[in-house]
mmCIF file of C-alpha atoms in Angstrom:
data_model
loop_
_atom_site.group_PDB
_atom_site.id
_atom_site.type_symbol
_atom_site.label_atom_id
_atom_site.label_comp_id
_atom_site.label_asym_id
_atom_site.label_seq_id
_atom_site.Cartn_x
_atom_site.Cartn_y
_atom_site.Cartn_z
ATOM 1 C CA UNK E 1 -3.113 -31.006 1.183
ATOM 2 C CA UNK E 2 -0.812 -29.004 -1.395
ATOM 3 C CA UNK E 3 -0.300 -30.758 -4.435
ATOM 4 C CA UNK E 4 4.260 -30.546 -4.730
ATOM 5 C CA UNK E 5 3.674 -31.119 -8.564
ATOM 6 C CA UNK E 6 2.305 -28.543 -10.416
ATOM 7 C CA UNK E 7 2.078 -29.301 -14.560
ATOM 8 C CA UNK E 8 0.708 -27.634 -17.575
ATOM 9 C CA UNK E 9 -2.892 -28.916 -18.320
ATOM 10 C CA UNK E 10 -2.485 -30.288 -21.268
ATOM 11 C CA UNK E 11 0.124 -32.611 -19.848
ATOM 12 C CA UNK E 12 -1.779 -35.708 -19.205
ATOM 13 C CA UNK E 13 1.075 -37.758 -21.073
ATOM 14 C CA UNK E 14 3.291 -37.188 -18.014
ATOM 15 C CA UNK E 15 2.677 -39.566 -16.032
ATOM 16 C CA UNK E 16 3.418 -42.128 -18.746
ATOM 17 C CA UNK E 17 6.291 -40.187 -19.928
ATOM 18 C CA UNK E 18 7.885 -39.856 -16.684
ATOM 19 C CA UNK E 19 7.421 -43.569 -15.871
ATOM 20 C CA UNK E 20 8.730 -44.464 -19.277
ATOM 21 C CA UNK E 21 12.251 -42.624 -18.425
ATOM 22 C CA UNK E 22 12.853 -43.845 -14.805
ATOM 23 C CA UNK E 23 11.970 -47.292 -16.615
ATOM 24 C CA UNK E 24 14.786 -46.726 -19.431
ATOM 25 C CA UNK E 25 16.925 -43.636 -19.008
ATOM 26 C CA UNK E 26 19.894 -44.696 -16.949
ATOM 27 C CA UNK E 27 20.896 -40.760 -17.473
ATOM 28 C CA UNK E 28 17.317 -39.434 -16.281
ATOM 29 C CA UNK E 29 17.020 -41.890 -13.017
ATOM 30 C CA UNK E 30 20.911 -40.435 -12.166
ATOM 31 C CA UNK E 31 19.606 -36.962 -12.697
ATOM 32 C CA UNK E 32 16.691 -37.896 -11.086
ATOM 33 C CA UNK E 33 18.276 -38.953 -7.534
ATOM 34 C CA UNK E 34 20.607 -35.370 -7.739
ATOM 35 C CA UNK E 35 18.499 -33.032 -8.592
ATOM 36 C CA UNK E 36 14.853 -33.937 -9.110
ATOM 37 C CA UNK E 37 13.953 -30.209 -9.323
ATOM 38 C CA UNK E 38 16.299 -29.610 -12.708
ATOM 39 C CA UNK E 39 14.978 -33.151 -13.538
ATOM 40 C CA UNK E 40 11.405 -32.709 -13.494
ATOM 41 C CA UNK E 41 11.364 -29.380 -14.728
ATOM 42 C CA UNK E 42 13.480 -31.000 -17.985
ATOM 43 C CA UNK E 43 9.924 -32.048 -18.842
ATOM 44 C CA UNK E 44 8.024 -29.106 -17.839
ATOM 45 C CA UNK E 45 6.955 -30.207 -14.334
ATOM 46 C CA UNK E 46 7.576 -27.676 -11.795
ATOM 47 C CA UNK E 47 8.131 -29.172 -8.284
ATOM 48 C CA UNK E 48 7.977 -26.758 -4.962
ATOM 49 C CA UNK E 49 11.440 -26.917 -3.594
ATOM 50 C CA UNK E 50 10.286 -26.898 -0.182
ATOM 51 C CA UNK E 51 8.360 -29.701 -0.487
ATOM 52 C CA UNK E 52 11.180 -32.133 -2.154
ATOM 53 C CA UNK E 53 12.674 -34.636 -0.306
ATOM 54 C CA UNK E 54 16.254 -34.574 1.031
ATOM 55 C CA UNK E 55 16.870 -38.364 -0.394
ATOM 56 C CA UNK E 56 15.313 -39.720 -3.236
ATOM 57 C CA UNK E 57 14.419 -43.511 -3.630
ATOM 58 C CA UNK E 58 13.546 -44.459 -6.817
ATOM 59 C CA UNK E 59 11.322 -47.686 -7.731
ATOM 60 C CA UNK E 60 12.504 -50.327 -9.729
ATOM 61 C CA UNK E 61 12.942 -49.749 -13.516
ATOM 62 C CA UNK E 62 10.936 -53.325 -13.482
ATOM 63 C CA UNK E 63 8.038 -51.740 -11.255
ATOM 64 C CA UNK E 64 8.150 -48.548 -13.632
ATOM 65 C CA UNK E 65 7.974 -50.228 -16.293
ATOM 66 C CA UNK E 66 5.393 -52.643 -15.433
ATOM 67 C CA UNK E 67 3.532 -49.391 -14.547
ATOM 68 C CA UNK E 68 3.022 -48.520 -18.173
ATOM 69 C CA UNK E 69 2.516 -51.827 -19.757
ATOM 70 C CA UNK E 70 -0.229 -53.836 -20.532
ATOM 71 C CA UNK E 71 0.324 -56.295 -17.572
ATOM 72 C CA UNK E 72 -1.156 -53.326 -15.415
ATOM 73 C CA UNK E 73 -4.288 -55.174 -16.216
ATOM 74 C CA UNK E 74 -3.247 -58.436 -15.543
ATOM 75 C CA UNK E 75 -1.246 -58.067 -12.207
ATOM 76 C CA UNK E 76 -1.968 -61.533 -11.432
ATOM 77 C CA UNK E 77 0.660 -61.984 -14.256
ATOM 78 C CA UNK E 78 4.240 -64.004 -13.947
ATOM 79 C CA UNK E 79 5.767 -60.871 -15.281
ATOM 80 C CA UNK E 80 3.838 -58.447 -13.175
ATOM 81 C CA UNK E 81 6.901 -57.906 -10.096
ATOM 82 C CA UNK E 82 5.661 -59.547 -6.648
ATOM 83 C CA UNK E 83 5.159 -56.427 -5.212
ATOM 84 C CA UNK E 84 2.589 -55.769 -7.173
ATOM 85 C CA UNK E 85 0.741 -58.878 -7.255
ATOM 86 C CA UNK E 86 -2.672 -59.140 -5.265
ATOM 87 C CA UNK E 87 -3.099 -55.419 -5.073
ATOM 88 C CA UNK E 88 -4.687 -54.184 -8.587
ATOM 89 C CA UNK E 89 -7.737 -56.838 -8.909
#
């Protein structure tokens, strides 16, 4: 299976990074949802355009955000969102 995300190797910090804006950047998640090529590439991630979705559904800022915080390794936490309870532990 081809990989549609293709980044430079020293970019481990993307992940994080990219979580961290779709949990806070109002601007990014708009840019984001209408064109997630320009968007990604904004932070040096090159995404094959054939292999982009036609709609994009984002996840919650809370789920983004909880992605990236310390309650990752308590998901058993109140804050951790439901969806997420019961399936980290």
């Amino acid at each position: 299976m081809q990989s549609i995300v293709s980044t430079p190797s020293s970019s481990a910090s993307v992940p994080v990074d990219l979580l961290r804006r779709l949990a806070e950047d109002d601007a990014f998640r708009a840019q984001v949802e209408a064109d997630p090529i320009a968007a990604f590439a904004s932070m040096g991630v090159h995404l094959d355009p054939a292999d982009v979705p036609q709609e994009i559904t984002l996840p919650k800022r809370e789920a983004c955000a909880f992605w990236i915080s310390d309650d990752l390794r308590n998901p058993l936490k109140p804050q951790a969102p439901p969806e997420f309870r019961g399936l980290l532990g």
